[in-house]
Coordinates of C-alpha atoms and ligand atoms in Angstrom, one line a residue:
M1 CA -7.5 -0.6 17.1
D2 CA -4.9 1.8 18.5
K3 CA -2.8 2.3 15.3
V4 CA -3.4 2.0 11.6
T5 CA -1.5 2.8 8.3
T6 CA -3.3 3.6 5.3
L7 CA -2.1 4.1 1.6
A8 CA -3.9 6.2 -1.0
H9 CA -3.0 7.4 -4.5
P10 CA -3.8 10.8 -6.1
N11 CA -6.1 10.8 -9.1
I12 CA -6.3 12.8 -12.3
A13 CA -9.6 14.0 -13.6
L14 CA -10.4 13.5 -17.2
V15 CA -13.8 15.3 -16.9
K16 CA -12.9 18.1 -14.4
Y17 CA -14.6 19.4 -11.4
W18 CA -14.5 23.2 -10.7
G19 CA -17.2 24.9 -8.7
K20 CA -19.4 24.0 -5.7
R21 CA -23.2 23.6 -5.3
D22 CA -22.8 23.7 -1.5
E23 CA -19.7 25.2 0.1
Q24 CA -20.4 23.9 3.6
L25 CA -20.9 20.4 2.6
N26 CA -18.2 20.6 -0.1
L27 CA -20.7 19.4 -2.9
P28 CA -19.4 19.9 -6.5
A29 CA -21.5 21.8 -9.0
V30 CA -20.5 19.3 -11.7
G31 CA -19.7 15.5 -11.7
S32 CA -16.2 14.3 -12.6
I33 CA -14.4 11.3 -14.0
S34 CA -10.9 10.5 -13.1
V35 CA -8.2 7.9 -13.2
T36 CA -6.4 6.8 -10.0
L37 CA -2.6 6.8 -10.2
D38 CA -0.3 4.0 -9.4
E39 CA 3.2 4.8 -8.0
L40 CA 2.5 8.1 -6.4
Q41 CA 1.2 7.7 -3.0
T42 CA 0.3 9.2 0.4
R43 CA 1.0 7.0 3.4
T44 CA -0.7 8.0 6.7
T45 CA -0.2 6.5 10.2
I46 CA -2.8 7.2 12.9
E47 CA -2.2 6.4 16.6
K48 CA -4.3 6.9 19.6
L49 CA -2.7 9.5 22.1
I50 CA -3.2 8.6 25.8
G51 CA -3.8 11.4 28.2
K52 CA -3.6 14.2 25.5
C53 CA -6.3 16.7 24.5
Q54 CA -5.1 17.8 21.1
D55 CA -4.2 16.0 17.9
E56 CA -0.6 16.0 16.8
I57 CA -0.3 16.5 13.0
I58 CA 3.0 15.6 11.2
F59 CA 3.5 16.2 7.4
N60 CA 6.5 14.7 5.8
D61 CA 8.3 14.2 9.3
V62 CA 7.8 17.8 10.2
I63 CA 5.2 19.2 12.7
A64 CA 2.5 20.7 10.6
D65 CA 2.0 24.5 10.7
E66 CA -1.0 25.7 12.7
K67 CA -3.2 26.5 9.7
E68 CA -2.7 23.0 8.3
A69 CA -3.0 21.2 11.5
E70 CA -6.3 23.1 12.4
K71 CA -7.8 21.9 9.1
I72 CA -7.0 18.3 10.0
R73 CA -8.2 18.6 13.5
K74 CA -11.5 20.0 12.2
Y75 CA -11.7 17.0 10.0
I76 CA -11.0 14.6 12.7
D77 CA -13.8 16.3 14.7
L78 CA -16.2 14.8 12.3
F79 CA -15.2 11.3 13.2
R80 CA -15.3 12.3 16.9
E81 CA -18.9 13.5 16.5
K82 CA -19.9 10.5 14.4
S83 CA -18.5 7.9 16.9
N84 CA -19.2 9.9 20.0
E85 CA -15.6 9.1 21.1
K86 CA -13.4 11.8 22.5
I87 CA -10.1 10.5 21.7
Y88 CA -7.1 12.4 20.4
L89 CA -4.7 11.2 17.7
K90 CA -1.2 11.5 16.3
V91 CA -1.5 11.6 12.5
A92 CA 1.8 11.3 10.5
T93 CA 1.3 11.7 6.8
S94 CA 3.9 11.7 4.0
N95 CA 3.8 11.8 0.2
N96 CA 6.4 10.4 -2.1
F97 CA 5.8 13.3 -4.5
P98 CA 5.7 17.1 -4.3
T99 CA 2.8 18.4 -2.2
S100 CA 0.5 21.2 -3.5
A101 CA 1.9 21.4 -7.0
G102 CA -1.1 20.3 -9.0
L103 CA -0.4 16.6 -8.3
A104 CA -3.6 16.2 -6.3
S105 CA -1.9 15.7 -2.9
S106 CA -5.3 16.7 -1.3
A107 CA -7.0 13.8 -3.0
S108 CA -4.7 11.0 -1.7
G109 CA -4.2 12.9 1.6
F110 CA -7.9 13.0 2.6
A111 CA -8.6 9.6 1.1
A112 CA -5.9 8.0 3.2
L113 CA -7.0 10.0 6.3
A114 CA -10.7 9.1 5.9
K115 CA -9.9 5.4 5.6
G116 CA -7.5 5.6 8.5
L117 CA -9.9 7.5 10.8
S118 CA -12.8 5.2 9.9
E119 CA -10.7 2.2 11.1
I120 CA -9.5 4.0 14.3
F121 CA -13.0 5.2 15.3
E122 CA -14.3 1.7 14.2
L123 CA -17.0 3.1 12.1
K124 CA -17.2 0.3 9.6
L125 CA -17.9 2.5 6.6
N126 CA -18.3 0.9 3.2
A127 CA -16.6 2.4 0.1
Q128 CA -19.6 4.6 -0.8
E129 CA -19.7 6.1 2.7
L130 CA -15.9 6.5 2.7
S131 CA -16.1 8.4 -0.5
R132 CA -18.7 10.7 0.9
I133 CA -16.8 11.5 4.0
A134 CA -13.5 11.8 2.1
R135 CA -15.3 14.5 -0.1
L136 CA -15.8 16.7 3.1
G137 CA -12.0 17.0 3.1
S138 CA -11.5 17.6 -0.6
G139 CA -13.8 16.9 -3.4
S140 CA -11.3 15.0 -5.5
A141 CA -10.5 12.9 -2.5
A142 CA -14.0 11.0 -2.9
R143 CA -12.6 9.6 -6.2
S144 CA -9.3 8.4 -4.6
I145 CA -11.1 5.9 -2.5
F146 CA -11.4 3.7 -5.7
G147 CA -8.9 2.5 -8.2
G148 CA -8.9 2.5 -12.1
Y149 CA -11.5 4.8 -13.8
V150 CA -13.9 6.6 -11.3
Q151 CA -16.9 8.8 -11.6
L152 CA -17.9 11.2 -8.8
H153 CA -21.6 11.8 -9.0
K154 CA -22.5 15.5 -8.1
G155 CA -26.0 14.4 -6.8
I156 CA -28.9 16.7 -6.3
L157 CA -30.0 16.2 -2.7
P158 CA -29.2 19.1 -0.4
S159 CA -27.9 16.6 2.2
G160 CA -25.2 15.4 -0.2
E161 CA -26.3 11.7 0.2
D162 CA -26.3 11.1 -3.4
C163 CA -22.8 12.7 -4.0
F164 CA -20.3 9.9 -4.0
A165 CA -17.8 8.2 -6.3
E166 CA -18.0 4.8 -8.2
Q167 CA -15.7 2.7 -10.2
I168 CA -16.3 2.5 -13.9
L169 CA -13.4 0.2 -15.0
T170 CA -10.4 -1.4 -13.1
A171 CA -6.9 -0.5 -14.1
D172 CA -6.3 -3.8 -15.6
D173 CA -9.3 -3.3 -17.9
F174 CA -7.8 -0.5 -19.7
P175 CA -4.1 0.1 -18.7
L176 CA -3.0 3.4 -20.0
K177 CA 0.2 5.2 -19.0
T178 CA 0.5 8.8 -17.7
I179 CA 3.5 11.0 -18.0
I180 CA 3.6 13.8 -15.5
A181 CA 5.7 16.6 -16.9
I182 CA 6.9 18.7 -13.9
T183 CA 7.4 22.3 -15.1
D184 CA 7.6 24.1 -11.8
K185 CA 7.6 22.7 -8.2
T186 CA 6.7 25.7 -6.2
P187 CA 3.3 25.4 -4.4
K188 CA 0.3 27.0 -6.2
K189 CA -0.5 30.4 -5.2
V190 CA -4.2 30.1 -5.1
S191 CA -5.9 26.9 -3.6
S192 CA -8.6 25.1 -5.6
R193 CA -11.1 26.1 -2.8
K194 CA -10.5 29.7 -3.1
G195 CA -10.2 29.7 -6.9
M196 CA -13.4 27.9 -7.4
K197 CA -15.3 30.4 -5.3
E198 CA -13.8 33.4 -7.3
S199 CA -14.6 31.7 -10.6
Q200 CA -18.2 30.9 -9.5
Q201 CA -18.6 34.6 -8.5
T202 CA -16.9 36.2 -11.4
S203 CA -16.2 34.2 -14.5
P204 CA -18.8 34.9 -17.4
Y205 CA -18.2 31.4 -18.6
Y206 CA -19.0 29.6 -15.2
N207 CA -22.6 28.8 -16.1
S208 CA -21.9 27.4 -19.5
W209 CA -19.1 25.3 -17.9
V210 CA -21.6 23.8 -15.5
E211 CA -24.2 23.2 -18.1
S212 CA -21.8 21.5 -20.6
S213 CA -20.5 19.2 -18.1
D214 CA -23.3 16.6 -18.0
N215 CA -22.9 15.7 -21.6
D216 CA -19.0 15.4 -21.2
L217 CA -19.7 13.0 -18.4
L218 CA -22.1 10.8 -20.5
V219 CA -19.8 10.7 -23.5
M220 CA -16.7 10.1 -21.4
K221 CA -18.3 7.2 -19.4
K222 CA -19.4 5.5 -22.6
A223 CA -15.9 5.9 -24.2
I224 CA -14.2 4.5 -21.1
I225 CA -16.5 1.5 -21.1
E226 CA -15.8 0.9 -24.8
K227 CA -12.1 1.7 -24.4
D228 CA -12.5 4.2 -27.2
F229 CA -9.0 6.2 -26.7
F230 CA -9.6 8.9 -29.2
T231 CA -13.0 9.9 -27.7
I232 CA -11.5 9.8 -24.2
A233 CA -8.8 12.1 -25.6
E234 CA -11.2 14.5 -27.2
I235 CA -13.5 15.0 -24.2
S236 CA -10.5 15.2 -21.8
I237 CA -8.8 18.0 -23.8
Q238 CA -12.0 19.8 -24.1
S239 CA -12.9 19.6 -20.4
C240 CA -9.5 20.7 -19.4
L241 CA -9.5 23.7 -21.7
K242 CA -13.0 24.6 -20.7
M243 CA -12.0 24.6 -17.0
H244 CA -9.0 26.7 -17.7
S245 CA -11.0 29.1 -19.7
V246 CA -13.2 29.6 -16.7
M247 CA -10.1 29.9 -14.4
M248 CA -8.5 32.5 -16.8
T249 CA -11.6 34.6 -17.1
T250 CA -11.9 34.8 -13.3
Q251 CA -11.3 38.1 -11.4
P252 CA -8.5 38.3 -10.6
P253 CA -7.4 35.9 -13.3
L254 CA -6.4 32.4 -12.3
I255 CA -3.5 31.5 -14.6
Y256 CA -2.0 28.2 -13.4
W257 CA 0.2 27.7 -16.6
N258 CA 3.6 28.8 -17.3
S259 CA 5.3 29.1 -20.7
K260 CA 6.6 25.4 -20.5
T261 CA 3.1 24.3 -19.8
F262 CA 1.8 26.0 -22.9
A263 CA 4.7 24.7 -25.1
I264 CA 4.0 21.1 -24.0
I265 CA 0.2 21.5 -24.9
E266 CA 1.3 22.6 -28.3
Q267 CA 3.6 19.6 -28.8
V268 CA 1.0 17.1 -27.5
L269 CA -1.7 18.5 -29.8
K270 CA 0.6 18.4 -32.7
M271 CA 1.1 14.6 -32.1
Y272 CA -2.6 14.1 -31.4
N273 CA -3.5 15.9 -34.7
E274 CA -1.2 13.5 -36.5
K275 CA -3.4 10.6 -35.0
F276 CA -0.6 9.5 -32.3
P277 CA -2.5 8.0 -29.4
V278 CA -1.8 11.0 -26.9
F279 CA -3.8 13.6 -24.9
F280 CA -3.2 16.0 -22.0
T281 CA -4.9 17.3 -19.0
I282 CA -3.9 20.0 -16.5
D283 CA -5.2 20.7 -13.0
A284 CA -4.8 23.8 -10.8
G285 CA -1.1 23.9 -11.3
P286 CA 1.4 24.1 -14.0
Q287 CA 2.3 20.3 -14.6
V288 CA 1.1 18.6 -17.7
K289 CA -0.3 15.1 -17.4
I290 CA -0.1 13.3 -20.7
F291 CA -1.9 10.0 -21.4
T292 CA -1.0 7.3 -23.9
F293 CA -1.0 3.5 -24.5
E294 CA 1.6 1.5 -22.5
G295 CA 4.8 1.3 -24.7
E296 CA 4.2 4.6 -26.6
E297 CA 5.5 6.9 -23.7
K298 CA 9.1 6.9 -24.8
K299 CA 8.4 8.6 -28.1
I300 CA 6.5 11.4 -26.3
I301 CA 9.2 12.0 -23.6
E302 CA 12.0 12.0 -26.3
N303 CA 10.1 14.6 -28.3
L304 CA 9.6 16.9 -25.2
K305 CA 13.2 16.4 -24.0
N306 CA 14.6 17.2 -27.5
L307 CA 12.7 20.4 -27.3
N308 CA 14.0 21.1 -23.8
L309 CA 10.4 21.2 -22.3
I310 CA 10.8 18.8 -19.4
D311 CA 13.5 18.6 -16.7
E312 CA 11.7 16.1 -14.6
H313 CA 8.9 13.7 -15.2
F314 CA 7.1 10.6 -13.8
V315 CA 5.8 7.7 -15.8
I316 CA 2.9 6.2 -14.0
G317 CA 0.4 3.4 -14.5
I318 CA -3.2 3.3 -13.3
G319 CA -3.5 2.2 -9.7
K320 CA -5.7 0.8 -7.0
G321 CA -8.0 2.4 -4.4
I322 CA -7.1 3.0 -0.8
E323 CA -5.7 0.1 1.3
T324 CA -4.8 -0.5 5.1
I325 CA -1.4 -2.0 5.5
E326 CA 0.5 -3.8 8.2
D327 CA 3.4 -1.8 9.6
Ligands
PMV1 O1 -11.1 18.8 -4.5 P1 -9.9 19.7 -4.9 O2 -9.8 20.9 -4.0 O3 -8.8 18.9 -5.0 O4 -10.1 20.2 -6.4 C1 -9.8 19.6 -7.5 C2 -9.8 20.5 -8.7 C3 -9.1 20.0 -10.0 O5 -8.1 19.2 -9.6 C4 -8.7 21.3 -10.7 C5 -10.1 19.3 -10.9 C6 -10.4 17.9 -10.5 O6 -11.5 17.5 -10.9 O7 -9.6 17.2 -9.9

């Protein structure tokens, strides 16, 4: 195969991952559970270059800066080593959503890249193997290989063999809706990779965060299988606020929220406490991801708009895993 195009969607963790048990192999210190999104996507086209000895990397139609390009070239090296093929590639990738603003562009980015590279290098990887190799690019990318509700196992083996993602339920099994409330589009100041390392080294709450995660995963998995919305909501809110407590108590502090983020949390909690089916989660950025049942999203958006809390938002369903498409 000389050319391939793949599609992947970002995902949002309901039980969060923050911290690594092995930095080199990018192994997470905690497992995580996420939902893969529908309409937001990364599209990546990979072509073999003839007579070239360097990969060309293009992001959203512009040649990538050297730092970004080097990261991708190093990632492609893994596939060159695995296949023993010294070919160089043109990789053109684009997102239909803002990059690096807490919308998990690295998850869909590395998932699409892992799938495309495994096709180009004819590695015939199954979904579990793809998930492991996507993880080497970005931890959350391991989850975007699958659609619906997905668990990433942290594993215990030093090799990382047992660290991969698996689907819990499909999107159709439990079709929730997500409202992504954009509060600020500027790229985040501290990357997840750097932030996690600092939290691990300095937050006094880091160890209890890691210890409490196994129970969150057990309860969340059961709640998803039983489609128990309010337990999913309770664990999701807890996991998000625990992760942000670790972030905020890192030295120097990692505060990804702005005043709108906080005001939206207050409103969502108010509705949740009145037993409206709604909950929120937030990643390493200021956007708030709000979950509800299909058909209930209008009431939430109206409420937030009336209070001037959102300018821009997306309403998104739960989506599928990675795919290869015909150009
Ligand atoms: O793997 P990364 O670098 O995309 O880190 C993901 C970290 C969070 O988005 C904050 C949490 C998560 O589990 O997705």
